[in-house]
Amino acid sequence: MVYVIRRLLQALFLALVMSFLVFAGIFAVGNPVDILIDPDATQAERARLIAQLGLDRPFHQQYFIFLGNVLQGDFGNSFVYNRPALGLILERMPATLELAFAAIMIAVVLGIPLGLYAGLRHGSVGSQAIMAGSILGFSVPNFWQAIILIMVFSVALGWFPVSGRGEVGEFLGIRSSLFTLNGLHHIALPAINLAVGHLALVIRLARSGTREVQAQDFIRFARAKGLSESRIVLVHILRNILIPIVTLVGMSFGGLIAFAVVTETIFAWPGMGKLIIDSIRLLDRPVVVAYLIVIVVIFIILNLLVDLLYSLIDPRIRLDGARQ
Amino acid sequence: MRLLEIDDLQTHFFTSGGVVKAVDGVSYGVDRGEVLAVVGESGSGKSVTGLSVMGLIDAPGRVVGGSIRFQGREIANLRSAEMRRLRGARIAMIFQDPMMTLNPVLRIDTQMVETILAHQDMGRAEAWAKARDTLGRVGIPSPDERMRAWPHQFSGGMRQRVAIAIALLNKPDLIIADEPTTALDVTIQAQILHLMQGLVEQDGTGLVWITHDLSVVAGFADRVAVMYAGEIVEAARTDDLIDAPRHPYSRGLIGSVPSRNRRGARLAQIPGGAPPALDRPEGCRFAPRCSFRTHGCEKLQVLRDGVRCWRAGDLPPFAAALTGTAS
């Protein structure tokens, strides 16, 4: 419990530091007034608007006003849409979350068994094929993969739609396109595109973990106990290789949410990534700031979850955490 | 019918450097309630022999010849499913490093209960109770609580007790213990020895005790087989071997155990090291290190009358060599 509280305090501090960095970074980019004000406006009008936006105040005052507003959930209005920036982002978040979730599921559900197989049957043709595929998986550029996927599966074979998000279904109060056939049909290609690199990493981690754990005395002892091969692999080996995989999944998930930009753009997926690219292009500062803060918070939450998961998987970590 | 009878066992490892004959024609047997100590230095093939009996030789190794009969049944080339049914049920094994034999991410009860359920048709609760009783039997205090503990919460000696409890769970007929006390403190070693001795006596289990430590063997094992470079060089009753070892290697081993009678004298040692497994001498494999070597030792040596040395009858009496330096 002490451990959790300490981690939460760390997380709060981190969020504060990040808010400062984000604000300072955006402050350094330049004066938004130049974009906001009609070039034909008079000097008096300019001064009035600057004062109204608070841009005439010193940096630290601006920061504290910003922080105060953020703590009340107010990130300001988008210059482009003239609506609350946070609302815009939260509106797009489900689309990005479901895409990232689908990609991670593909990476884990395929990656762990493939990696286990490659580790257990080290040196076999199947294992070598998997490893060669995984090298291909994370060395082929993402955007190129996306284009090839579209060309082959959408244009040439016509199996999947070219772009866009399908129908949204509702299940247990969650609205997601994962709950309709049409939605799944639409998400397949972008999810695969996002998953490939991470799939390759999961395979490699699972394989190296399996090979390492397999040589341990406790696996030999498990064999000596007469356990079935499936129990040895699925319980004794799998539990031991989960830690690096959980780390990777946690980090990847954050990365997928924050940087699904390329995939979302190519597949015209209406998620946060596409919004942020548009906002950067239009210098829509409140949206950019709100986006960065949201991403920081997501990363912090994911890190926390990963650390808590560790202690569930590996009992030794629980003890060490409590002792410190 | 003996409990375990190994005859001319050959276990070879097919490496890129050549064929390593880790076990090269080993024969020994154990009866119910008997303790056989297999003594030898690292690389002598004593552990590989044990693993061969368990069917736990991994590629590139393979049992290529000889027979292993367990309760009269040939098990050297048993199908893996049938071998699995024997392992942990009729033949159990305990390993050297207790810090490494328990899975660090599974609780003790999980690791015990699964061993029972792999072999017996039994409810989980019943298996749990049985596991707890066995844990108590090997001298672990408050077994109910300890069942729910994780391996890292145990000391080395306690973990070896847990491993012994796991080996006992299905009441095996034979236990192969591969240097189970080597990694432990001397006081803990004595406790574990005492525990094993008691358990084997109670249950009438056969025990193969693999060790490099002759001092552990005395007073514990009924018989001793001394292994060197993949072969047995001498097999005898424990008392006979310790009082009057006949093979020069056994003499060297016993002579090098520090003794109170020889306090202050220089510790005896066997000169040189064991031959590399890929380049063993023709004839007697111990000859290059042997102080009794003469013409004739380059001939192939056979195990005759329990000793693999053609000069065994001609050597000076061993006792004289020891008492000469005593007092």
XYZ file of C-alpha atoms in Angstrom:
651
model
C 0.000 0.000 0.000
C 2.836 2.363 0.923
C 4.370 1.415 -2.370
C 1.221 2.379 -4.281
C 0.907 5.715 -2.497
C 4.542 6.532 -3.127
C 4.122 5.664 -6.789
C 1.027 7.887 -7.016
C 2.915 10.839 -5.509
C 5.738 10.269 -7.969
C 3.196 10.227 -10.780
C 1.677 13.550 -9.646
C 5.073 15.183 -9.485
C 5.923 13.866 -12.925
C 2.669 15.241 -14.339
C 3.499 18.663 -12.861
C 6.981 18.701 -14.357
C 5.620 17.650 -17.728
C 2.943 20.352 -17.683
C 5.673 22.935 -17.150
C 7.823 21.549 -19.957
C 4.890 21.403 -22.353
C 3.838 24.938 -21.522
C 7.377 26.295 -21.774
C 7.873 24.513 -25.064
C 4.729 25.918 -26.570
C 5.547 29.376 -25.143
C 8.888 29.266 -26.937
C 7.289 28.395 -30.274
C 6.015 31.929 -30.751
C 3.180 34.316 -30.361
C -0.222 32.914 -31.312
C -1.605 36.373 -31.839
C -0.075 36.531 -35.299
C -2.317 33.693 -36.446
C -5.368 34.649 -34.489
C -5.718 38.248 -35.507
C -6.759 39.513 -38.843
C -3.637 41.069 -40.408
C -5.696 44.161 -41.180
C -6.567 44.753 -37.509
C -5.527 48.013 -35.913
C -2.812 48.273 -33.274
C -5.450 49.065 -30.620
C -7.481 45.998 -31.469
C -4.300 43.890 -31.310
C -3.394 45.206 -27.856
C -6.931 44.630 -26.610
C -6.936 40.990 -27.764
C -3.465 40.352 -26.322
C -4.616 41.667 -22.971
C -7.811 39.655 -23.197
C -5.855 36.429 -23.793
C -3.466 37.306 -20.989
C -0.495 37.206 -23.348
C 0.863 40.510 -21.994
C 1.602 38.976 -18.611
C 5.017 37.499 -17.629
C 5.728 33.836 -18.302
C 5.330 32.552 -14.757
C 1.936 34.239 -14.354
C 0.746 32.779 -17.610
C 1.910 29.351 -16.467
C 0.064 29.505 -13.162
C -3.115 30.711 -14.820
C -2.765 27.846 -17.290
C -2.151 25.361 -14.475
C -5.126 26.640 -12.517
C -7.354 26.228 -15.537
C -5.987 22.776 -16.337
C -6.697 21.608 -12.789
C -10.316 22.605 -13.426
C -10.261 20.635 -16.678
C -10.098 23.752 -18.849
C -7.463 23.612 -21.566
C -8.932 26.523 -23.474
C -10.857 26.525 -26.692
C -9.513 25.276 -29.973
C -8.671 28.181 -32.279
C -9.924 26.180 -35.227
C -13.109 24.557 -33.956
C -13.802 27.139 -31.231
C -14.746 24.322 -28.839
C -13.017 23.123 -25.641
C -9.722 21.468 -26.659
C -10.021 18.677 -24.116
C -13.478 17.783 -25.377
C -12.153 17.521 -28.931
C -9.426 15.141 -27.820
C -11.624 12.987 -25.609
C -14.053 12.708 -28.491
C -11.329 11.215 -30.670
C -9.752 9.123 -27.949
C -11.987 6.013 -28.186
C -11.070 5.546 -31.858
C -7.346 5.685 -31.034
C -7.680 3.544 -27.915
C -9.541 0.804 -29.745
C -6.987 0.837 -32.550
C -4.081 0.615 -30.111
C -5.867 -2.063 -28.122
C -6.554 -4.142 -31.226
C -2.916 -3.814 -32.291
C -1.593 -4.854 -28.873
C -3.944 -7.807 -28.768
C -2.694 -8.977 -32.146
C 0.925 -8.538 -31.040
C 0.439 -10.452 -27.782
C -1.943 -13.176 -28.914
C 0.222 -14.068 -31.906
C 3.597 -13.037 -30.521
C 3.731 -15.086 -27.326
C 2.876 -18.459 -28.921
C 5.177 -17.810 -31.877
C 8.007 -16.748 -29.557
C 7.454 -19.756 -27.281
C 7.540 -22.051 -30.291
C 10.689 -20.430 -31.675
C 12.359 -20.753 -28.275
C 11.325 -24.342 -27.602
C 12.124 -25.592 -31.105
C 15.297 -23.573 -31.393
C 17.131 -24.282 -34.642
C 14.164 -25.899 -36.395
C 12.961 -24.659 -39.761
C 9.790 -23.223 -38.206
C 11.777 -21.346 -35.586
C 14.148 -19.904 -38.163
C 11.235 -18.824 -40.351
C 9.597 -17.060 -37.386
C 12.814 -15.270 -36.497
C 13.453 -14.199 -40.079
C 9.874 -12.911 -40.255
C 10.332 -10.956 -37.047
C 13.428 -9.200 -38.395
C 11.412 -8.245 -41.450
C 8.585 -7.146 -39.137
C 10.469 -4.443 -37.337
C 12.776 -3.348 -40.115
C 10.168 -2.608 -42.795
C 8.963 1.001 -42.405
C 5.486 1.388 -41.017
C 4.114 3.721 -43.678
C 5.342 1.480 -46.478
C 3.720 -1.554 -44.847
C 0.476 0.392 -44.649
C 0.540 1.252 -48.323
C 1.368 -2.340 -49.313
C -1.415 -3.647 -47.067
C -3.895 -1.321 -48.754
C -2.654 -2.171 -52.226
C -2.794 -5.920 -51.671
C -5.773 -6.470 -49.399
C -7.990 -3.522 -50.285
C -7.232 -2.637 -53.871
C -6.100 -5.913 -55.451
C -8.044 -8.471 -53.401
C -10.796 -6.191 -52.180
C -11.072 -8.014 -48.831
C -10.937 -4.961 -46.589
C -12.069 -1.342 -46.890
C -9.397 1.170 -47.845
C -9.956 3.610 -45.019
C -12.173 4.997 -42.291
C -13.786 3.652 -39.151
C -16.806 1.361 -39.425
C -20.044 1.255 -37.490
C -19.830 1.682 -33.751
C -21.556 -0.784 -31.471
C -22.233 -0.575 -27.752
C -21.404 -3.247 -25.230
C -21.445 -2.832 -21.456
C -21.743 0.903 -21.960
C -18.580 1.106 -24.034
C -18.986 2.366 -27.562
C -16.468 0.864 -29.926
C -16.216 -0.332 -33.500
C -14.770 -3.582 -32.110
C -18.336 -4.653 -31.357
C -19.701 -4.659 -34.901
C -18.688 -6.824 -37.828
C -18.432 -3.804 -40.047
C -16.254 -2.102 -37.454
C -13.940 -5.098 -37.179
C -13.741 -5.203 -40.938
C -12.547 -1.602 -40.979
C -10.111 -1.885 -38.101
C -8.354 -5.018 -39.366
C -5.812 -3.413 -41.700
C -4.828 -0.405 -39.567
C -4.563 -2.644 -36.489
C -2.346 -5.117 -38.312
C -0.253 -2.251 -39.619
C 0.247 -0.918 -36.091
C 0.807 -4.389 -34.648
C 3.549 -5.719 -36.929
C 6.518 -3.959 -35.318
C 5.380 -4.792 -31.803
C 4.521 -8.336 -32.801
C 8.109 -8.770 -33.920
C 9.383 -7.439 -30.593
C 7.057 -9.662 -28.557
C 8.221 -12.700 -30.561
C 11.876 -11.901 -29.939
C 11.352 -11.254 -26.225
C 9.283 -14.412 -25.781
C 11.854 -16.462 -27.642
C 14.904 -15.222 -25.761
C 13.014 -15.512 -22.461
C 11.955 -19.063 -23.265
C 15.480 -20.114 -24.139
C 16.822 -18.599 -20.957
C 14.176 -20.079 -18.675
C 14.256 -23.467 -20.394
C 17.855 -24.006 -19.325
C 17.069 -23.306 -15.661
C 17.276 -26.039 -13.058
C 13.684 -25.545 -12.005
C 12.482 -26.573 -15.459
C 14.559 -29.745 -15.232
C 13.101 -30.308 -11.781
C 9.592 -29.773 -13.169
C 10.337 -32.470 -15.776
C 11.668 -34.735 -13.033
C 8.336 -34.294 -11.248
C 6.659 -35.893 -14.251
C 4.639 -32.834 -15.247
C 3.175 -32.782 -18.728
C 5.023 -30.766 -21.330
C 2.043 -28.435 -21.724
C 2.002 -27.605 -18.022
C 5.745 -26.947 -18.043
C 5.435 -24.584 -21.001
C 2.161 -22.862 -20.118
C 2.747 -22.455 -16.393
C 6.422 -22.792 -15.543
C 7.975 -21.137 -18.588
C 5.238 -18.688 -19.530
C 4.970 -17.080 -16.083
C 8.685 -16.502 -16.057
C 8.850 -14.796 -19.443
C 5.872 -12.506 -18.802
C 7.771 -9.708 -17.040
C 9.719 -8.335 -20.015
C 6.627 -8.822 -22.172
C 4.419 -6.855 -19.782
C 6.994 -4.069 -19.815
C 7.051 -4.033 -23.581
C 3.270 -4.084 -23.846
C 2.936 -1.219 -21.382
C 5.482 0.922 -23.192
C 4.147 -0.046 -26.614
C 0.591 0.768 -25.678
C 1.548 4.288 -24.698
C 3.604 4.604 -27.844
C 0.756 3.329 -29.986
C -1.675 5.843 -28.526
C 0.730 8.733 -28.873
C 2.261 7.897 -32.216
C -0.409 6.082 -34.175
C -0.243 9.257 -36.246
C 1.167 7.659 -39.395
C -1.278 4.782 -39.456
C -4.235 6.997 -38.622
C -3.287 9.394 -41.370
C -2.856 6.729 -44.043
C -6.056 4.876 -43.155
C -7.980 8.126 -42.449
C -8.729 6.777 -38.974
C -10.560 9.474 -37.009
C -8.394 9.253 -33.895
C -6.254 11.589 -31.821
C -3.186 11.155 -34.004
C -4.922 12.600 -37.010
C -6.313 15.439 -34.885
C -2.901 16.353 -33.543
C -1.297 16.404 -36.979
C -4.058 18.681 -38.243
C -3.737 20.879 -35.154
C 0.026 21.229 -35.496
C -0.382 22.181 -39.130
C -2.937 24.855 -38.181
C -0.958 25.928 -35.061
C -3.990 25.175 -32.902
C -2.075 25.607 -29.628
C -4.735 24.696 -27.030
C -5.352 21.392 -28.772
C -1.617 20.618 -29.004
C -1.081 21.439 -25.332
C -4.110 19.470 -24.212
C -3.033 16.534 -26.368
C 0.467 16.472 -24.895
C -0.873 16.630 -21.352
C -3.356 13.826 -22.049
C -0.575 11.672 -23.479
C 1.615 12.354 -20.447
C -1.195 11.286 -18.148
C -1.804 8.130 -20.183
C 1.872 7.206 -20.032
C 1.968 7.758 -16.290
C -1.108 5.595 -15.752
C 0.268 2.841 -17.958
C 3.602 2.863 -16.131
C 1.807 2.578 -12.854
C -0.295 -0.328 -14.114
C 2.792 -2.106 -15.434
C 4.557 -1.768 -12.087
C 1.522 -3.075 -10.251
C 1.257 -5.979 -12.694
C 4.900 -6.895 -12.052
C 4.213 -7.478 -8.419
C 1.342 -9.785 -9.348
C 3.553 -11.810 -11.683
C 6.775 -11.892 -9.713
C 6.478 -12.216 -5.930
C 10.105 -11.156 -5.420
C 9.323 -7.646 -6.668
C 6.611 -7.140 -4.076
C 9.049 -7.837 -1.288
C 11.783 -5.603 -2.697
C 9.358 -2.723 -3.165
C 8.178 -2.943 0.429
C 11.672 -3.075 1.829
C 12.959 0.099 0.214
C 14.841 -58.783 -9.008
C 16.653 -55.598 -8.126
C 14.889 -52.269 -7.862
C 17.211 -50.638 -10.373
C 19.719 -52.413 -12.539
C 21.878 -50.467 -14.965
C 23.909 -52.575 -17.336
C 26.663 -51.323 -19.651
C 24.977 -47.934 -20.031
C 26.279 -45.692 -22.786
C 25.159 -42.077 -22.848
C 26.868 -39.982 -25.482
C 26.703 -36.325 -26.438
C 27.005 -35.577 -30.131
C 28.730 -32.190 -30.172
C 30.341 -30.327 -33.033
C 33.738 -31.173 -31.527
C 33.057 -34.904 -31.548
C 31.204 -37.573 -29.598
C 31.545 -37.089 -25.839
C 31.121 -40.445 -24.132
C 29.913 -39.003 -20.828
C 28.782 -42.416 -19.622
C 30.814 -45.241 -21.146
C 29.689 -48.659 -20.049
C 28.423 -48.057 -16.515
C 26.723 -50.831 -14.567
C 25.284 -50.646 -11.078
C 22.259 -51.761 -9.145
C 20.227 -50.697 -6.126
C 17.828 -52.699 -3.968
C 14.843 -51.486 -2.008
C 15.905 -49.751 1.187
C 19.495 -49.604 0.027
C 21.666 -46.502 -0.298
C 24.174 -46.513 -3.138
C 26.646 -43.647 -3.267
C 28.055 -42.775 -6.673
C 31.270 -40.860 -6.111
C 33.420 -39.038 -8.620
C 34.740 -35.644 -9.601
C 32.986 -33.222 -11.963
C 32.694 -34.645 -15.448
C 33.049 -38.251 -14.348
C 29.572 -39.004 -15.692
C 27.883 -39.639 -12.344
C 25.132 -37.039 -12.874
C 24.584 -38.002 -16.503
C 24.029 -41.586 -15.369
C 21.335 -40.357 -12.982
C 19.692 -38.216 -15.633
C 19.779 -41.165 -18.046
C 17.745 -43.219 -15.593
C 15.242 -40.339 -15.374
C 15.055 -40.068 -19.166
C 16.100 -36.434 -18.828
C 19.025 -36.368 -21.248
C 18.541 -33.412 -23.589
C 19.830 -33.107 -27.135
C 22.580 -33.393 -28.278
C 22.839 -36.197 -25.719
C 21.311 -39.658 -26.086
C 21.348 -43.038 -24.391
C 22.967 -45.063 -27.161
C 23.469 -48.417 -25.526
C 23.061 -50.674 -22.536
C 19.982 -51.250 -20.461
C 18.248 -49.634 -17.519
C 15.857 -52.010 -15.784
C 13.533 -50.620 -13.157
C 11.658 -53.300 -11.189
C 12.605 -55.689 -13.942
C 11.204 -53.510 -16.712
C 13.425 -52.030 -19.395
C 13.074 -48.232 -19.325
C 16.093 -47.086 -21.328
C 14.055 -46.422 -24.442
C 10.600 -45.959 -23.036
C 8.157 -43.742 -24.918
C 8.135 -40.249 -23.437
C 4.547 -40.480 -22.171
C 5.293 -43.699 -20.267
C 8.551 -42.296 -18.931
C 6.650 -39.243 -17.707
C 4.347 -41.509 -15.702
C 7.357 -43.026 -13.936
C 9.140 -39.737 -13.318
C 8.170 -38.079 -10.083
C 5.910 -41.022 -9.263
C 8.023 -44.203 -9.070
C 11.443 -42.559 -9.535
C 12.042 -39.112 -8.073
C 15.068 -36.885 -8.362
C 16.563 -34.145 -6.201
C 19.074 -31.696 -7.611
C 22.142 -29.922 -6.397
C 21.265 -26.254 -6.087
C 18.172 -25.764 -3.934
C 18.133 -22.050 -4.822
C 17.436 -22.988 -8.433
C 15.165 -26.029 -8.278
C 11.970 -24.271 -7.281
C 10.207 -22.033 -9.768
C 10.575 -18.507 -8.330
C 7.189 -17.273 -9.562
C 5.011 -20.125 -8.268
C 3.959 -20.669 -4.686
C 5.140 -23.751 -2.796
C 1.650 -25.248 -2.698
C 1.256 -24.864 -6.467
C 4.516 -26.654 -7.066
C 3.634 -29.453 -4.682
C 0.010 -29.991 -5.641
C 0.829 -30.161 -9.353
C 3.267 -32.979 -8.631
C 0.526 -35.041 -6.996
C -2.105 -34.235 -9.609
C 0.274 -35.184 -12.419
C 0.210 -38.774 -11.192
C -2.787 -39.381 -8.976
C -6.494 -39.011 -9.513
C -7.292 -36.868 -6.523
C -9.196 -33.727 -5.581
C -7.272 -30.499 -5.224
C -8.119 -30.130 -1.532
C -7.026 -33.678 -0.771
C -3.779 -33.164 -2.697
C -3.175 -29.927 -0.808
C -3.606 -31.637 2.557
C -1.281 -34.424 1.486
C 1.330 -31.927 0.338
C 1.102 -30.098 3.649
C 1.578 -33.308 5.620
C 4.640 -34.164 3.547
C 6.042 -30.703 4.167
C 5.655 -31.348 7.886
C 7.335 -34.717 7.486
C 10.562 -33.178 6.153
C 10.784 -30.952 9.205
C 9.377 -27.657 7.980
C 7.734 -25.816 10.885
C 4.132 -24.550 10.548
C 3.591 -26.238 7.173
C 0.132 -24.691 6.746
C 1.622 -21.204 6.463
C 4.711 -22.293 4.571
C 2.554 -23.930 1.891
C 1.379 -20.454 0.885
C 4.875 -18.958 0.845
C 7.075 -18.244 -2.162
C 10.439 -19.921 -2.742
C 12.409 -16.717 -2.091
C 11.061 -16.670 1.449
C 12.951 -19.896 2.266
C 16.604 -20.432 3.100
C 18.731 -22.835 1.043
C 18.384 -25.673 3.524
C 14.624 -25.168 3.765
C 14.307 -25.152 -0.020
C 16.173 -28.447 -0.208
C 13.699 -29.807 2.335
C 10.860 -28.624 0.100
C 12.516 -30.335 -2.885
C 12.832 -33.523 -0.838
C 9.174 -33.240 0.166
C 8.234 -32.892 -3.506
C 10.289 -35.976 -4.325
C 8.481 -37.933 -1.589
C 4.948 -36.808 -2.539
C 4.061 -39.810 -4.665
C 5.888 -42.334 -2.468
C 8.538 -43.243 -5.038
C 10.350 -46.577 -5.013
C 13.620 -44.952 -5.982
C 15.113 -41.527 -5.336
C 18.101 -40.236 -7.249
C 19.767 -37.434 -5.325
C 22.287 -35.467 -7.369
C 24.652 -33.759 -4.929
C 21.760 -32.558 -2.777
C 23.972 -31.275 0.029
C 26.857 -29.793 -1.956
C 25.460 -26.257 -2.014
C 24.553 -26.251 1.679
C 26.377 -25.271 4.860
C 28.035 -28.150 6.697
C 25.566 -28.123 9.595
C 22.627 -28.103 7.179
C 24.298 -30.904 5.194
C 24.287 -33.085 8.263
C 20.604 -32.327 8.913
C 19.604 -33.175 5.353
C 21.645 -36.399 5.421
C 20.012 -37.405 8.654
C 16.570 -36.574 7.281
C 17.104 -38.590 4.089
C 18.469 -41.525 6.014
C 15.380 -41.610 8.220
C 12.938 -41.236 5.323
C 14.554 -43.944 3.224
C 14.556 -46.327 6.174
C 10.888 -45.681 6.978
C 9.629 -46.106 3.427
C 12.081 -48.740 2.202
C 12.955 -46.510 -0.721
C 16.049 -47.178 -2.785
C 18.429 -44.239 -2.898
C 21.161 -43.341 -5.352
C 23.251 -40.613 -3.742
C 25.479 -38.854 -6.257
C 28.307 -36.882 -4.676
C 31.913 -35.844 -5.017
C 32.340 -35.770 -1.264
C 33.546 -39.052 0.176
C 33.225 -37.845 3.751
C 29.450 -37.654 3.255
C 29.348 -41.280 2.153
C 30.841 -42.975 5.211
C 28.232 -44.130 7.671
C 25.403 -43.314 5.276
C 25.699 -45.395 2.114
C 25.535 -49.177 2.053
C 27.653 -49.428 -1.063
C 29.814 -47.079 -3.096
C 30.553 -46.915 -6.807
C 33.530 -44.737 -7.717
C 33.347 -43.205 -11.183
C 36.182 -41.803 -13.240
C 36.056 -40.487 -16.825
C 32.722 -42.127 -17.677
C 33.480 -45.511 -16.108
C 33.090 -47.170 -12.746
C 36.593 -47.863 -11.464
C 35.611 -49.500 -8.214
C 32.430 -50.737 -6.575
C 32.393 -52.097 -3.042
C 30.657 -52.069 0.308
C 31.217 -48.691 1.935
C 33.258 -49.970 4.883
C 35.469 -52.061 2.631
C 36.085 -49.199 0.262
C 36.968 -46.747 2.984
C 39.167 -49.159 4.934
C 40.846 -50.787 1.968
C 40.332 -49.045 -1.362
C 41.801 -51.130 -4.157
C 41.838 -48.865 -7.184
C 44.615 -46.231 -7.181
C 42.005 -43.527 -7.866
C 39.858 -44.560 -4.885
C 43.010 -44.621 -2.785
C 43.799 -41.107 -3.922
C 40.262 -39.908 -3.112
C 40.259 -41.389 0.363
C 43.844 -40.348 1.038
C 42.977 -36.755 0.201
C 40.182 -36.473 2.777
C 41.613 -34.473 5.703
C 41.770 -36.581 8.816
C 42.351 -35.957 12.486
C 44.952 -38.730 12.586
C 47.143 -36.895 10.157
C 46.986 -33.447 11.648
C 49.939 -31.315 10.634
C 50.876 -33.563 7.723
C 50.698 -32.283 4.176
C 47.303 -32.990 2.563
C 47.576 -35.731 -0.009
C 46.400 -34.940 -3.524
C 46.018 -36.728 -6.822
C 48.408 -35.075 -9.290
C 47.041 -33.725 -12.593
C 43.427 -33.466 -13.702
C 40.782 -35.673 -15.286
C 41.401 -36.273 -19.008
C 39.318 -34.185 -21.424
C 36.195 -36.082 -22.444
C 37.151 -35.937 -26.130
C 40.727 -37.105 -25.598
C 40.856 -39.933 -23.119
C 43.907 -42.176 -22.886
C 43.759 -45.647 -24.400
C 43.660 -48.418 -21.858
C 43.475 -47.313 -18.230
C 42.038 -43.782 -18.183
C 43.616 -43.020 -14.838
C 47.098 -44.157 -15.863
C 48.556 -40.678 -16.621
C 47.879 -39.623 -13.006
C 48.606 -42.955 -11.383
C 51.682 -43.426 -9.183
C 51.548 -47.217 -9.645
C 51.629 -47.038 -13.451
C 53.784 -49.656 -15.224
C 53.947 -51.423 -18.571
C 50.614 -53.061 -19.192
C 48.486 -50.122 -18.061
C 48.016 -49.028 -21.680
C 45.863 -52.130 -22.171
C 42.096 -51.831 -21.950
C 41.021 -52.308 -18.329
C 37.937 -54.268 -17.380
C 35.977 -54.218 -14.165
C 37.019 -57.488 -12.513
C 35.944 -58.416 -9.013
C 34.683 -54.867 -8.432
C 37.835 -53.018 -9.463
C 39.044 -51.726 -12.828
C 42.789 -52.145 -12.329
C 44.840 -55.120 -13.455
C 47.402 -54.501 -10.708
C 44.875 -54.152 -7.890
C 46.134 -57.386 -6.286
C 49.797 -56.330 -6.393
C 49.493 -52.901 -4.813
C 50.891 -52.366 -1.312
C 48.215 -52.433 1.429
C 46.394 -49.109 1.784
C 46.096 -49.093 5.570
C 49.877 -49.101 5.955
C 50.192 -45.961 3.915
C 47.769 -44.154 6.211
C 48.878 -45.421 9.609
C 52.448 -44.721 8.598
C 51.796 -40.995 8.898
C 49.525 -41.269 11.917
C 50.412 -40.298 15.494
